[in-house]
GROMACS .gro file of C-alpha atoms in nm:
model
  248
    1MET     CA    1  -4.727  14.729  16.198
    2LYS     CA    2  -5.073  14.665  16.032
    3VAL     CA    3  -4.901  14.476  15.757
    4ALA     CA    4  -4.754  14.234  15.997
    5VAL     CA    5  -5.074  14.179  16.170
    6LEU     CA    6  -5.269  14.107  15.854
    7ARG     CA    7  -4.986  13.890  15.730
    8LEU     CA    8  -5.007  13.681  16.071
    9ALA     CA    9  -5.394  13.682  16.065
   10LEU     CA   10  -5.370  13.542  15.706
   11LEU     CA   11  -5.137  13.267  15.813
   12ALA     CA   12  -5.335  13.176  16.118
   13ALA     CA   13  -5.648  13.154  15.884
   14LEU     CA   14  -5.453  12.926  15.632
   15LEU     CA   15  -5.316  12.704  15.897
   16ALA     CA   16  -5.679  12.658  16.071
   17ALA     CA   17  -5.803  12.562  15.713
   18TRP     CA   18  -5.543  12.342  15.667
   19GLU     CA   19  -5.607  12.165  15.983
   20LEU     CA   20  -5.974  12.136  15.940
   21ALA     CA   21  -5.943  12.012  15.569
   22ALA     CA   22  -5.670  11.752  15.648
   23ARG     CA   23  -5.863  11.586  15.928
   24ALA     CA   24  -6.167  11.553  15.708
   25THR     CA   25  -5.975  11.361  15.441
   26ASN     CA   26  -5.745  11.040  15.407
   27PRO     CA   27  -5.448  11.065  15.644
   28LEU     CA   28  -5.214  10.907  15.395
   29LEU     CA   29  -5.297  11.183  15.147
   30ALA     CA   30  -5.312  11.497  15.371
   31VAL     CA   31  -5.173  11.571  15.719
   32PRO     CA   32  -5.279  11.839  15.939
   33PRO     CA   33  -5.012  12.119  16.092
   34SER     CA   34  -5.051  11.933  16.414
   35ALA     CA   35  -4.894  11.624  16.261
   36VAL     CA   36  -4.627  11.815  16.066
   37LEU     CA   37  -4.474  11.972  16.363
   38PRO     CA   38  -4.359  11.630  16.513
   39ALA     CA   39  -4.228  11.515  16.191
   40LEU     CA   40  -4.063  11.845  16.143
   41ARG     CA   41  -3.893  11.818  16.498
   42ASP     CA   42  -3.777  11.445  16.418
   43LEU     CA   43  -3.642  11.580  16.078
   44LEU     CA   44  -3.440  11.851  16.233
   45LEU     CA   45  -3.315  11.621  16.526
   46LEU     CA   46  -3.212  11.379  16.233
   47ARG     CA   47  -3.414  11.109  16.369
   48SER     CA   48  -3.637  11.037  16.051
   49TYR     CA   49  -3.352  11.130  15.803
   50PRO     CA   50  -3.013  11.126  15.930
   51ASN     CA   51  -2.881  11.221  15.607
   52LEU     CA   52  -3.052  11.532  15.596
   53PRO     CA   53  -2.734  11.769  15.653
   54ALA     CA   54  -2.560  11.603  15.363
   55SER     CA   55  -2.853  11.604  15.137
   56LEU     CA   56  -2.906  11.983  15.204
   57TRP     CA   57  -2.529  12.051  15.162
   58LEU     CA   58  -2.543  11.867  14.825
   59THR     CA   59  -2.828  12.074  14.710
   60VAL     CA   60  -2.677  12.390  14.812
   61ARG     CA   61  -2.362  12.301  14.612
   62GLU     CA   62  -2.542  12.213  14.313
   63ILE     CA   63  -2.741  12.547  14.331
   64ALA     CA   64  -2.421  12.736  14.376
   65THR     CA   65  -2.235  12.571  14.084
   66ALA     CA   66  -2.541  12.601  13.851
   67TYR     CA   67  -2.585  12.972  13.913
   68ALA     CA   68  -2.209  13.047  13.888
   69LEU     CA   69  -2.202  12.874  13.548
   70ALA     CA   70  -2.537  13.070  13.445
   71VAL     CA   71  -2.403  13.394  13.553
   72ALA     CA   72  -2.091  13.357  13.384
   73ALA     CA   73  -2.228  13.226  13.070
   74GLY     CA   74  -2.529  13.461  13.055
   75LEU     CA   75  -2.310  13.789  13.118
   76ALA     CA   76  -2.067  13.683  12.847
   77THR     CA   77  -2.339  13.592  12.587
   78GLY     CA   78  -2.547  13.895  12.668
   79LEU     CA   79  -2.273  14.133  12.641
   80VAL     CA   80  -2.149  13.997  12.314
   81LEU     CA   81  -2.516  13.997  12.170
   82GLY     CA   82  -2.552  14.347  12.306
   83MET     CA   83  -2.228  14.507  12.200
   84TYR     CA   84  -2.243  14.351  11.841
   85ARG     CA   85  -2.582  14.456  11.717
   86LEU     CA   86  -2.578  14.229  11.412
   87ALA     CA   87  -2.530  13.914  11.647
   88GLY     CA   88  -2.798  14.047  11.863
   89ARG     CA   89  -3.040  14.072  11.587
   90ALA     CA   90  -2.976  13.717  11.461
   91TRP     CA   91  -2.953  13.521  11.789
   92GLY     CA   92  -3.160  13.740  12.017
   93PRO     CA   93  -3.491  13.617  11.887
   94MET     CA   94  -3.369  13.277  11.900
   95LEU     CA   95  -3.280  13.284  12.269
   96ALA     CA   96  -3.615  13.439  12.333
   97ALA     CA   97  -3.775  13.140  12.168
   98LEU     CA   98  -3.599  12.877  12.350
   99TYR     CA   99  -3.670  13.055  12.658
  100ALA     CA  100  -4.045  13.031  12.594
  101VAL     CA  101  -3.996  12.636  12.551
  102PRO     CA  102  -4.095  12.465  12.881
  103ALA     CA  103  -3.757  12.367  13.026
  104VAL     CA  104  -3.872  12.031  13.168
  105VAL     CA  105  -3.875  11.888  12.821
  106TRP     CA  106  -3.494  11.911  12.815
  107TYR     CA  107  -3.460  11.714  13.131
  108PRO     CA  108  -3.470  11.365  13.006
  109SER     CA  109  -3.205  11.430  12.755
  110LEU     CA  110  -2.983  11.573  13.031
  111MET     CA  111  -3.051  11.279  13.238
  112LEU     CA  112  -2.950  11.045  12.971
  113PHE     CA  113  -2.643  11.231  12.908
  114PHE     CA  114  -2.523  11.325  13.243
  115GLY     CA  115  -2.672  11.045  13.435
  116LEU     CA  116  -2.846  11.061  13.791
  117ASP     CA  117  -2.556  11.213  13.956
  118ALA     CA  118  -2.529  11.588  14.028
  119ALA     CA  119  -2.421  11.671  13.685
  120SER     CA  120  -2.772  11.643  13.537
  121LYS     CA  121  -2.899  11.862  13.830
  122ILE     CA  122  -2.647  12.120  13.770
  123ALA     CA  123  -2.704  12.136  13.382
  124PHE     CA  124  -3.084  12.166  13.442
  125GLY     CA  125  -3.058  12.456  13.693
  126PHE     CA  126  -2.788  12.619  13.453
  127LEU     CA  127  -3.040  12.584  13.153
  128LEU     CA  128  -3.306  12.768  13.364
  129GLY     CA  129  -3.090  13.036  13.485
  130PHE     CA  130  -2.883  13.107  13.181
  131PHE     CA  131  -3.178  13.253  12.969
  132PRO     CA  132  -3.327  13.517  13.201
  133ILE     CA  133  -2.967  13.642  13.283
  134THR     CA  134  -2.865  13.629  12.905
  135LEU     CA  135  -3.176  13.826  12.789
  136ALA     CA  136  -3.145  14.069  13.103
  137VAL     CA  137  -2.799  14.155  13.013
  138LEU     CA  138  -2.899  14.188  12.639
  139ALA     CA  139  -3.183  14.421  12.727
  140GLY     CA  140  -2.960  14.633  12.959
  141VAL     CA  141  -2.687  14.695  12.703
  142ARG     CA  142  -2.958  14.799  12.449
  143GLN     CA  143  -3.100  15.049  12.690
  144VAL     CA  144  -2.756  15.236  12.746
  145ASN     CA  145  -2.755  15.564  12.565
  146PRO     CA  146  -2.480  15.528  12.265
  147HIS     CA  147  -2.409  15.895  12.280
  148LEU     CA  148  -2.270  15.842  12.626
  149VAL     CA  149  -2.057  15.556  12.509
  150THR     CA  150  -1.936  15.772  12.213
  151VAL     CA  151  -1.834  16.057  12.451
  152ALA     CA  152  -1.658  15.845  12.695
  153ARG     CA  153  -1.446  15.676  12.407
  154ALA     CA  154  -1.373  16.027  12.279
  155TYR     CA  155  -1.212  16.110  12.615
  156GLY     CA  156  -0.991  15.809  12.588
  157ALA     CA  157  -1.190  15.563  12.797
  158GLY     CA  158  -1.110  15.197  12.729
  159THR     CA  159  -1.340  14.917  12.709
  160LEU     CA  160  -1.339  14.829  13.095
  161ALA     CA  161  -1.375  15.181  13.182
  162VAL     CA  162  -1.666  15.240  12.956
  163PHE     CA  163  -1.839  14.932  13.077
  164GLY     CA  164  -1.792  15.010  13.454
  165ARG     CA  165  -1.866  15.378  13.432
  166VAL     CA  166  -2.113  15.428  13.169
  167MET     CA  167  -2.284  15.102  13.079
  168LEU     CA  168  -2.305  14.933  13.413
  169PRO     CA  169  -2.492  15.214  13.601
  170SER     CA  170  -2.732  15.251  13.328
  171MET     CA  171  -2.827  14.880  13.283
  172LEU     CA  172  -2.781  14.789  13.661
  173PHE     CA  173  -3.147  14.764  13.745
  174THR     CA  174  -3.216  14.524  13.449
  175LEU     CA  175  -2.911  14.319  13.508
  176VAL     CA  176  -2.998  14.277  13.884
  177GLY     CA  177  -3.355  14.166  13.804
  178GLY     CA  178  -3.224  13.912  13.563
  179LEU     CA  179  -2.983  13.771  13.827
  180ARG     CA  180  -3.249  13.740  14.075
  181THR     CA  181  -3.486  13.560  13.839
  182GLY     CA  182  -3.184  13.347  13.725
  183LEU     CA  183  -3.100  13.265  14.090
  184ALA     CA  184  -3.460  13.153  14.164
  185LEU     CA  185  -3.494  12.953  13.849
  186CYS     CA  186  -3.150  12.770  13.930
  187VAL     CA  187  -3.286  12.678  14.271
  188ILE     CA  188  -3.616  12.557  14.101
  189GLY     CA  189  -3.422  12.359  13.831
  190VAL     CA  190  -3.189  12.180  14.087
  191VAL     CA  191  -3.486  12.085  14.322
  192VAL     CA  192  -3.709  11.972  14.051
  193GLY     CA  193  -3.427  11.776  13.876
  194GLU     CA  194  -3.352  11.597  14.213
  195ILE     CA  195  -3.736  11.520  14.238
  196LEU     CA  196  -3.760  11.378  13.888
  197GLY     CA  197  -3.450  11.169  13.909
  198SER     CA  198  -3.168  11.171  14.170
  199LYS     CA  199  -2.979  10.931  14.414
  200ALA     CA  200  -2.906  11.226  14.658
  201GLY     CA  201  -3.018  11.569  14.757
  202MET     CA  202  -3.323  11.720  14.909
  203GLY     CA  203  -3.523  11.625  14.613
  204ALA     CA  204  -3.442  11.282  14.644
  205LEU     CA  205  -3.545  11.267  15.013
  206ILE     CA  206  -3.875  11.428  14.907
  207ASN     CA  207  -3.941  11.176  14.654
  208HIS     CA  208  -3.863  10.885  14.895
  209ALA     CA  209  -4.090  11.010  15.155
  210TYR     CA  210  -4.364  11.071  14.900
  211GLY     CA  211  -4.311  10.726  14.750
  212LEU     CA  212  -4.358  10.558  15.088
  213LEU     CA  213  -4.670  10.765  15.183
  214ARG     CA  214  -4.477  10.912  15.475
  215THR     CA  215  -4.685  11.232  15.417
  216ALA     CA  216  -4.589  11.410  15.747
  217ASP     CA  217  -4.213  11.359  15.662
  218TYR     CA  218  -4.289  11.465  15.291
  219VAL     CA  219  -4.447  11.801  15.407
  220ALA     CA  220  -4.153  11.859  15.665
  221LEU     CA  221  -3.902  11.805  15.393
  222VAL     CA  222  -4.086  12.043  15.156
  223LEU     CA  223  -4.078  12.299  15.431
  224VAL     CA  224  -3.702  12.266  15.478
  225THR     CA  225  -3.664  12.299  15.103
  226LEU     CA  226  -3.900  12.616  15.125
  227VAL     CA  227  -3.685  12.765  15.354
  228LEU     CA  228  -3.395  12.721  15.138
  229VAL     CA  229  -3.583  12.879  14.840
  230VAL     CA  230  -3.712  13.174  15.029
  231GLY     CA  231  -3.361  13.240  15.193
  232SER     CA  232  -3.204  13.253  14.838
  233ASP     CA  233  -3.469  13.500  14.722
  234VAL     CA  234  -3.415  13.710  15.033
  235LEU     CA  235  -3.045  13.710  14.973
  236ALA     CA  236  -3.115  13.822  14.628
  237SER     CA  237  -3.340  14.109  14.725
  238LEU     CA  238  -3.087  14.235  14.971
  239LEU     CA  239  -2.826  14.258  14.709
  240GLU     CA  240  -3.057  14.411  14.474
  241ARG     CA  241  -3.132  14.683  14.737
  242LYS     CA  242  -2.756  14.739  14.783
  243ALA     CA  243  -2.722  14.780  14.392
  244ARG     CA  244  -3.012  15.033  14.377
  245ALA     CA  245  -2.854  15.221  14.649
  246TRP     CA  246  -2.516  15.227  14.486
  247THR     CA  247  -2.660  15.398  14.161
  248GLU     CA  248  -2.867  15.649  14.360
   0.00000   0.00000   0.00000
C-alpha cells in the first residue's frame, strides 16, 4: 500500500513538473499533459490517425516474427556452443564481442539489403534479440553440473531426456532472463527501425508527427508505443514467475 502511494505521489509530481516546464517553453517543442490528453483521445478515437490499428498490428507482427526467429536461432546456437566445448571456446568470445558493438551501426546495411518494408525491421529486431538469448543459453549450459549429465546418461537417458530433466531445470533461471532481455530488445529494435526508416508501423507514425511538429500527437503516439513496450515486459515477467515456480 505504501509503495503504491509513493508511486502515485511520484507520478503526480512528475506530471506537475512536466506541466509547469512545458508551459514555460515553446509549444512547438514541448506540450503539457493537459494538451496531450485531448490528442490521446483523438488518437484512440481514430480522428488524428485513422490507420492507428493497422500500424499497431503491423508493429506487433514484426515484433512477434523477430522474437520467434531470435528464440529459435538463439536456442539452437547457444545449445550447440554449450554442448560442444571446443566450438563454444572458439565462437563464444566472438559473439560477446559482436554483442558489444552498438547495433544501430548495422541498420543502414539492413535497410539497403531488405528495403524500407517490414523485413528490415524484423531483421533489426532479430539482430538485437539474438545475442542475449544465445549468450544466456550458452551460460546456462555451462553452469549445468556435468556429473549429473553423466549419471543420467549412465542410466540410459537419451539426449532429449537429459535436456528436459537435467539441463533445463539447472539453466532455467539464466534462460528465462535471456529470453526476457531478448524480447525487450526485439521490441526496441523493431520500433527504432521503424522510426529510422519505414513506410508503416508505429515508428512511422511517430516520425510523421515529429516531422510535422505535431508535438501533442507525437507524445500521444509515444505513450501508445510505451504501453506496447511495458505490456510485453509485463507478459515476460509473468512467464518468468511461472518458470521460477515450476522449478521450486
